[in-house]
Every structure is written in structure tokens, then in C-alpha cells.
Coordinates of C-alpha atoms and ligand atoms in Angstrom, one line a residue:
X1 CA 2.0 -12.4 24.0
X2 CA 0.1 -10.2 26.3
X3 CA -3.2 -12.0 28.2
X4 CA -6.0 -11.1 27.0
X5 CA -9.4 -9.6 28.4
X6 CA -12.6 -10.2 27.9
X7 CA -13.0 -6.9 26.2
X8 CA -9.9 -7.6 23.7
X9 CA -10.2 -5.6 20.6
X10 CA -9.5 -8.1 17.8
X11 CA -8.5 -7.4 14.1
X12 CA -6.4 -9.2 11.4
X13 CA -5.3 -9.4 8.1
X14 CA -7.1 -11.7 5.6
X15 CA -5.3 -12.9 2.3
X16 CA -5.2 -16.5 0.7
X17 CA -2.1 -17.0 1.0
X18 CA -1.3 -14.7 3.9
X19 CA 1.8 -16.2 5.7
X20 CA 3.9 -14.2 3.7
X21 CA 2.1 -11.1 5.6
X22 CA 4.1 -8.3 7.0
X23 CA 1.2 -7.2 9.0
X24 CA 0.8 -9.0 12.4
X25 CA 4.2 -7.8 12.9
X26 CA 4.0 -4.5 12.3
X27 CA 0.7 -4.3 14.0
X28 CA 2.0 -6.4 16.9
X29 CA 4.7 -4.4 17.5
X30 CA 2.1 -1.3 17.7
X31 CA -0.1 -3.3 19.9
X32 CA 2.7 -4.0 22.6
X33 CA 3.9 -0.4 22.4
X34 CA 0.9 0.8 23.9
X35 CA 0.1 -1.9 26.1
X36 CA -3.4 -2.3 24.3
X37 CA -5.7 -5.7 25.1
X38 CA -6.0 -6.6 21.8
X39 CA -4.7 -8.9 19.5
X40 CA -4.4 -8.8 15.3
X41 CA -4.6 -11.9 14.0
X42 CA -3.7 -13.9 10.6
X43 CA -6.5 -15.0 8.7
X44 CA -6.1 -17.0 5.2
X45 CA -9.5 -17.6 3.8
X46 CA -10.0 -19.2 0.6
X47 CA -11.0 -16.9 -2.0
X48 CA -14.7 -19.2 -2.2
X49 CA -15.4 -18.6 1.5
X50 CA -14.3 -15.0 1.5
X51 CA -17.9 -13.4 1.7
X52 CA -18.9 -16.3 4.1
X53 CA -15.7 -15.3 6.5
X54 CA -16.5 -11.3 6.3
X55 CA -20.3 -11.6 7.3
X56 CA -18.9 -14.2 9.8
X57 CA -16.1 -11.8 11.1
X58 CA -18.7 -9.1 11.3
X59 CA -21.3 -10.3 13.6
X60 CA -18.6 -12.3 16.2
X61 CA -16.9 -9.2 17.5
X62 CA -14.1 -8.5 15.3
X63 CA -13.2 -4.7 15.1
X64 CA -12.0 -5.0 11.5
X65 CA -9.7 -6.1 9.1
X66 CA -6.4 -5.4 6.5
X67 CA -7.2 -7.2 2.9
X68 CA -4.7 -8.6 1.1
X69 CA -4.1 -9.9 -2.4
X70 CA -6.2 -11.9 -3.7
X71 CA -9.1 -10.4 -1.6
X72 CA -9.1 -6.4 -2.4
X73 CA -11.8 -6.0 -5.7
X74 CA -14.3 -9.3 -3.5
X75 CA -13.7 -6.7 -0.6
X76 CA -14.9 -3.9 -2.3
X77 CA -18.0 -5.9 -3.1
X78 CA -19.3 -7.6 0.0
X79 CA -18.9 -4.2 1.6
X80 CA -22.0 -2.5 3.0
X81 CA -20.8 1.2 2.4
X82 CA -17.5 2.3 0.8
X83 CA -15.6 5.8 1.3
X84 CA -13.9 7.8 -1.4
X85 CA -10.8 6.3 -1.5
X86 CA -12.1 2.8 -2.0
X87 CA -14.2 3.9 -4.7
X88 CA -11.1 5.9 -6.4
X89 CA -9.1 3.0 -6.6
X90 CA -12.0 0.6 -6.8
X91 CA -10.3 -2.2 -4.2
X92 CA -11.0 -2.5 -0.2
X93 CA -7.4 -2.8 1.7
X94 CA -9.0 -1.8 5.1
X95 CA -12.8 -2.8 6.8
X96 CA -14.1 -1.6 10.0
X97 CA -17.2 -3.4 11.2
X98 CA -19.5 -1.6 12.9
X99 CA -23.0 -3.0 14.4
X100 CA -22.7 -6.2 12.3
X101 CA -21.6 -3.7 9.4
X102 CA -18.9 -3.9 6.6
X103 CA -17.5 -0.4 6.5
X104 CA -14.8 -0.1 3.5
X105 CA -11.6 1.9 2.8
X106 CA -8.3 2.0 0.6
X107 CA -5.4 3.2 2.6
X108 CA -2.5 2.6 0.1
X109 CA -2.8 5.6 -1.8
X110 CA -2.6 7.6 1.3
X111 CA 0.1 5.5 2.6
X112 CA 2.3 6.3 -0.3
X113 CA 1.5 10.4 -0.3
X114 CA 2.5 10.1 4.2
X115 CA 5.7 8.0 3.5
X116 CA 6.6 10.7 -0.1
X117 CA 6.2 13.6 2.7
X118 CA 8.2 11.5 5.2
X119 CA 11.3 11.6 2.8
X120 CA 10.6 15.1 2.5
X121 CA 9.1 14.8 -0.7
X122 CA 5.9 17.4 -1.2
X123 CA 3.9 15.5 -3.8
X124 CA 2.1 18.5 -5.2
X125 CA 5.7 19.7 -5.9
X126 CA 5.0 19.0 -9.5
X127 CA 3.5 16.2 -12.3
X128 CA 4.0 12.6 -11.7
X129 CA 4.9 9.6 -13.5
X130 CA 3.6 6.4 -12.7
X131 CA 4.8 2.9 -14.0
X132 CA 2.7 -0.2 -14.1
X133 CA -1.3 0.3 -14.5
X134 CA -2.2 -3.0 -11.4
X135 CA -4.1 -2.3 -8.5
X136 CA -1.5 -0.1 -7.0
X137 CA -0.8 2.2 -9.4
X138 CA -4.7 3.0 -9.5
X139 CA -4.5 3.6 -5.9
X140 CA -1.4 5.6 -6.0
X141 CA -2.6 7.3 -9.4
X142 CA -5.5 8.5 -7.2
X143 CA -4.1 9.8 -4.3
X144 CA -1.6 11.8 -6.7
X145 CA -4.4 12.7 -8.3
X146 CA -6.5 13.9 -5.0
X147 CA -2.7 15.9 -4.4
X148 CA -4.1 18.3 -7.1
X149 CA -1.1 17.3 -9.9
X150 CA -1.0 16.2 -12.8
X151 CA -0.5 12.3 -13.1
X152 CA 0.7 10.2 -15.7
X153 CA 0.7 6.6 -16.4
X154 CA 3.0 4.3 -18.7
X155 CA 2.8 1.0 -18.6
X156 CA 4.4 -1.9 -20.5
X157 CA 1.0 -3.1 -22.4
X158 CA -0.9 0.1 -23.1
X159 CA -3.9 -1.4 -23.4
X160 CA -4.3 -1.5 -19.1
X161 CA -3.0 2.1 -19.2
X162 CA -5.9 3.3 -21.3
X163 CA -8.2 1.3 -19.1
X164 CA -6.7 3.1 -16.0
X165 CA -7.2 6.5 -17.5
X166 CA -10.6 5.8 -17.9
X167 CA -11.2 5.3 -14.5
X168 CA -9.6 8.5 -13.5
X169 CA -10.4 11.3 -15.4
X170 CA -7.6 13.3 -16.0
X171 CA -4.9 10.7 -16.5
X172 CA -2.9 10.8 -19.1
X173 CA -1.4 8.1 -20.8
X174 CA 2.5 7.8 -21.7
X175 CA 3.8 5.3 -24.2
X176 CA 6.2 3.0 -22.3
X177 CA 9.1 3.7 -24.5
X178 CA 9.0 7.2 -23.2
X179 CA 9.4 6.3 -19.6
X180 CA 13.0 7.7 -19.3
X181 CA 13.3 10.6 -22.3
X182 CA 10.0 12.1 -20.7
X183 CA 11.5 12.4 -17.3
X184 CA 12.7 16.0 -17.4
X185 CA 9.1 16.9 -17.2
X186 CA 8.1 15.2 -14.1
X187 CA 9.0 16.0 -10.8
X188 CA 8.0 12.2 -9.1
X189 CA 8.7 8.8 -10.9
X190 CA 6.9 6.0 -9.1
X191 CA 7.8 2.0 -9.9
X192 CA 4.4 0.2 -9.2
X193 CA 5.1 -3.0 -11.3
X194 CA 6.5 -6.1 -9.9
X195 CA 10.0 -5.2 -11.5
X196 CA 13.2 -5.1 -9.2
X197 CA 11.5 -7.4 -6.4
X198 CA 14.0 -10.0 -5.6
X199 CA 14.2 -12.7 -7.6
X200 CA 12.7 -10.1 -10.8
X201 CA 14.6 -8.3 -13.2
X202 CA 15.1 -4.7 -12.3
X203 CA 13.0 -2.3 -14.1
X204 CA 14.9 -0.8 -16.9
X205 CA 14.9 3.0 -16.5
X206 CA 17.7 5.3 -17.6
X207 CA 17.6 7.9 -15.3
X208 CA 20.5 10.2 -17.3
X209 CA 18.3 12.4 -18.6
X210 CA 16.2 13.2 -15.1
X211 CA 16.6 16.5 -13.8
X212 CA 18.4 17.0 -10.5
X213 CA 15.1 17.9 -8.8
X214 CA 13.6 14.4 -9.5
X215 CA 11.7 12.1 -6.7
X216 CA 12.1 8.5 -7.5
X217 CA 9.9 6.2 -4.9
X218 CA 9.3 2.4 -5.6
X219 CA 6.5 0.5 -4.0
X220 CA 8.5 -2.9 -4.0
X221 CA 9.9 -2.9 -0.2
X222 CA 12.4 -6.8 -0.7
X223 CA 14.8 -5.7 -1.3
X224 CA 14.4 -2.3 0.7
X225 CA 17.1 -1.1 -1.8
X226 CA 16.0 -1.7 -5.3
X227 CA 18.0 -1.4 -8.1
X228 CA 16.1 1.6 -9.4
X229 CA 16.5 3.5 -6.0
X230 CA 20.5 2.8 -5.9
X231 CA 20.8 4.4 -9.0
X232 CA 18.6 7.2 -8.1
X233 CA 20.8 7.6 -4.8
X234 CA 24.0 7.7 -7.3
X235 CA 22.5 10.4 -9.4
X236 CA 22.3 12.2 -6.2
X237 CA 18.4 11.8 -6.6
X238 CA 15.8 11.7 -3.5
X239 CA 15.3 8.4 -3.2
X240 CA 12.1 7.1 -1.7
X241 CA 11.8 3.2 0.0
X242 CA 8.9 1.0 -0.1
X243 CA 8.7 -0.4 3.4
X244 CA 7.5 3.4 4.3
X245 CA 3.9 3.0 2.1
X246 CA 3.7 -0.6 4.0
X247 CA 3.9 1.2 7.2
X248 CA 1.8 4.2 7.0
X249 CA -1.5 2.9 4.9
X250 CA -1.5 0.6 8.3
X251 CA -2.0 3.9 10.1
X252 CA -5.7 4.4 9.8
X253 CA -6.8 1.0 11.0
X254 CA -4.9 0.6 13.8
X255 CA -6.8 4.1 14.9
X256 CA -9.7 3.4 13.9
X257 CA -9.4 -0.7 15.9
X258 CA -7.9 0.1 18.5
X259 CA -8.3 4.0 19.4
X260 CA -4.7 5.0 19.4
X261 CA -3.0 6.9 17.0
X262 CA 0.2 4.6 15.8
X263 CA 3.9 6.5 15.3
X264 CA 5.9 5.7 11.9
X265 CA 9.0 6.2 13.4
X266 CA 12.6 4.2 13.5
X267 CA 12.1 1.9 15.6
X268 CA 9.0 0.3 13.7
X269 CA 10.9 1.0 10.6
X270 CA 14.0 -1.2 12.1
X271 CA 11.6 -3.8 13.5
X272 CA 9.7 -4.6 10.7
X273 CA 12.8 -4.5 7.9
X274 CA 14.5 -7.0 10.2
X275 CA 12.4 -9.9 9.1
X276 CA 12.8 -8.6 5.6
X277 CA 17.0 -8.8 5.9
X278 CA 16.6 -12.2 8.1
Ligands
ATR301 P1 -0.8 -5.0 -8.6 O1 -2.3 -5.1 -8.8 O2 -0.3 -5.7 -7.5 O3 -0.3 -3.5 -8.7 P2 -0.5 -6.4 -11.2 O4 -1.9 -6.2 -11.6 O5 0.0 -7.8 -11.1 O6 -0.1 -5.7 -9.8 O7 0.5 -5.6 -12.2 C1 1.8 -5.7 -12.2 C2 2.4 -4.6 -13.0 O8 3.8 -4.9 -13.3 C3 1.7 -4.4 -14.4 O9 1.7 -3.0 -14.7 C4 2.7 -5.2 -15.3 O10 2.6 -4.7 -16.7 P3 1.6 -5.4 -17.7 O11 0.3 -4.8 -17.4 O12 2.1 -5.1 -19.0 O13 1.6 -6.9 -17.4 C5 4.0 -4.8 -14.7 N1 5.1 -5.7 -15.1 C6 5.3 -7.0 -14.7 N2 6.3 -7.5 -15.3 C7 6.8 -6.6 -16.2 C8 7.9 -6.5 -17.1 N3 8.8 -7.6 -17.3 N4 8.1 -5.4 -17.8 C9 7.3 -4.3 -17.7 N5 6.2 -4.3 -16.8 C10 6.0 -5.4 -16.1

């Protein structure tokens, strides 16, 4: 641990629980890096006491904040102003306080388009399929979306997909038995349900009838390798990992905190999937 200034920036991430958190590593690692007098800090706030804890954190200095599950829909609503991407996928992952202000964001959907391009995956390459209709798909829906293609959504009860397509005009809505015989018309598949996280049951998708041009990306990044993207790899598919989206949506609030501009590269990538593997 570096010694601090009296100038330290300080962020965190809040979440209740929040020790599972990925986040002070990631960001530590960024913060020793560049030899920055700052510090990002853990911070599990009991859902009750969230909106207490924000004005709090906003008027003693803090230079923002990462929300975590369950915070993201009370962080949308205790913020003073919002920004496009929050209000697309309707949930607050990332504040910035600003004269005793709550300044609100959504980063995830952006993180997952930067990692998609990482792999060398264009996003606007051609329509995408999205599985699961929680709070990520919506944000990953949305940035898609934003890409200028067109998005679908199936999900296993259909009654959150229609909801979904509500909220984003334009989205289509795929019965979930169709996930795999529908494939041939997509050029992205993207797993956003909590299926092939360890200690889950892989999602079932057959992926014999996708065409050889097919991206397949999951969001769940424990096990790095999920079932679904071993099979894509086998099929000779372009396989996209998780762990990427965790590491680029925390891109734009390290900036914006601490004034740098943060590299995705190997070594983060290495650093961070080593507490995963441990
Ligand atoms: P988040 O907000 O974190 O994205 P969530 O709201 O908990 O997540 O949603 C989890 C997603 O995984 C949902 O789309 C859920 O489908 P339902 O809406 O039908 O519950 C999906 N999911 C979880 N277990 C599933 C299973 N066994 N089969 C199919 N989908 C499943």
C-alpha cells in the first residue's frame, strides 16, 4: 500500500455483499501502475442505508464510485443527473461526484462492445442474439443497439423478454426454443443469464447449426472458460471471454477519478484472472 497524501483521490466500489468484488484489485493494480495517490476502497452498505451512504460519500470528498448488485436500479434513483447510457439500461454501475453532486453512468454495455472489438469482433458486423432479459442483457441489448444492429432477445420466461423490448424500441423478441435453429441468422450470440457459472448448469445451446462466421461472447467470467465458449472454440468459432467486459466498463471511472487513462492489456488480464484460478 502506497502512503497517502492529503490530496488522495479516493473511490470504491459499493455492493451489499461486496467481498466477493473483483474491483479493488483490478483498480489497485491500475492505481500502483501509475503511481497515483489514491486509493479505491471496498464499501458494503446495507441496501437501507444506501441513499444515506451516497449523499454521505458525496459531500466528504470521495471522487466516485462502481455499484454493484444489489445497488444499480437505488443508484439510478438517488442520482442527481443521469447520462444516456444509464437511462438506456435504466441502472447506475458508475457515479462521479462532483461539488456535493451525484453524477450517474452505465459502463457495462460499453464494456462488453470494447472487450467484442478486443477479440476482434466488429459488433456492427451483423444482428445479435441475446440470451437472458436481467439487468445485463438490457445493458448489453442497448449498447448493441447504440452499434446500429439489429438486436434480439430470447429468454427462458418470455414474459421479461417482452418487458425488455418495451424498453428498447426496436428489440425483437425470440421464443427460447429458437435459441440454437435461429442461429444461422445472427452474426453475435451473447449468454447473459447466470447459466455455465460454476457451480450452474451450462446453458444448453447447440451450436451445430451456427454458421462459421458466428461470434459467441459470455458475460459469466468463473470459470474464464465456460462450457459454451469451449464448444464455440471446437467449432472453430470466435470465442469471446467474460473477464474482458469486467475489465473495460472499469475504464471510464478510473479516468474520470483519477485523471489517467487505464490500459486493458495482459498483464491486468493475468493479474486479475489469478484470484479467479486461486
Ligand atoms: P442480471 O440482472 O444479473 O443480468 P437476473 O435478473 O438474475 O440477472 O437474470 C438472470 C437471467 O438468467 C435471467 O434471464 C434468467 O431467466 P428467467 O428470466 O427466466 O429467470 C436466466 N436464467 C437463470 N437460470 C436459468 C435457467 N436454468 N435456464 C434458463 N435461463 C436461466
Amino acid at each position: 500500500m502506497p502512503i497517502l497524501s492529503g490530496r488522495a483521490r479516493i473511490a470504491g466500489v459499493t455492493g451489499w455483499p461486496v467481498a466477493h468484488s473483483r474491483s479493488p484489485r483490478l483498480h489497485g493494480f491500475w492505481l500502483e501502475r501509475h503511481r497515483i495517490d489514491g486509493a479505491y476502497v471496498p464499501l458494503p452498505i446495507r441496501p437501507e442505508a444506501f441513499e444515506d451512504a451516497i449523499r454521505g460519500l458525496a459531500v466528504s470528498g470521495f471522487a466516485g464510485l462502481n455499484v454493484t448488485i444489489p445497488h444499480k436500479l437505488a443508484a439510478f434513483a438517488v442520482c442527481d443527473t443521469v447520462d444516456e447510457s444509464a437511462r438506456r439500461a435504466g441502472a447506475v454501475n458508475t457515479i462521479v461526484f462532483r461539488d456535493g453532486k451525484v453524477a450517474g453512468s452505465n459502463t457495462d454495455g460499453w464494456g462488453f462492445v470494447a472487450n467484442l472489438r478486443a477479440h476482434g469482433v466488429e459488433p456492427a458486423a451483423g444482428p445479435a442474439l441475446v440470451l437472458g432479459a436481467g439487468g445485463a442483457a438490457r445493458a448489453i441489448a442497448a449498447a448493441l443497439q447504440d452499434c446500429g444492429v439489429p438486436v434480439s432477445v430470447a429468454n427462458r420466461t418470455v414474459e421479461r423478454a417482452t418487458a425488455l423490448a418495451r424498453t428498447l424500441p426496436g428489440l425483437s423478441v425470440l421464443p427460447w426454443e429458437q435459441r440454437a435453429s435461429a442461429l444461422a441468422g445472427f452474426a453475435l450470440v451473447v449468454n447473459t443469464t447466470s447459466l455455465g457459472m460454476a457451480g450452474q448448469a451450462p446453458l444448453d445451446l447447440d451450436l451445430d447449426g451456427a454458421p462459421a462466421s458466428l461470434a459467441v461472447a459470455d458475460i459469466v467470467y468463473a470459470p474464464l472458460e465456460t462450457p459454451l465458449l469451449a464448444a464455440a472454440r471446437n467449432r472453430g468459432l470466435t470465442a469471446v471471454e467474460g473477464l474482458g467486459m469486467l475489465l473495460h466498463q472499469a475504464v471510464p471511472g478510473f479516468r474520470a477519478w483519477f485523471g489517467v487513462e487505464p490500459a486493458v492489456d495482459d498483464e491486468l488480464r493475468r493479474f486479475v484472472a489469478a484470484d479467479l484460478t486461486a
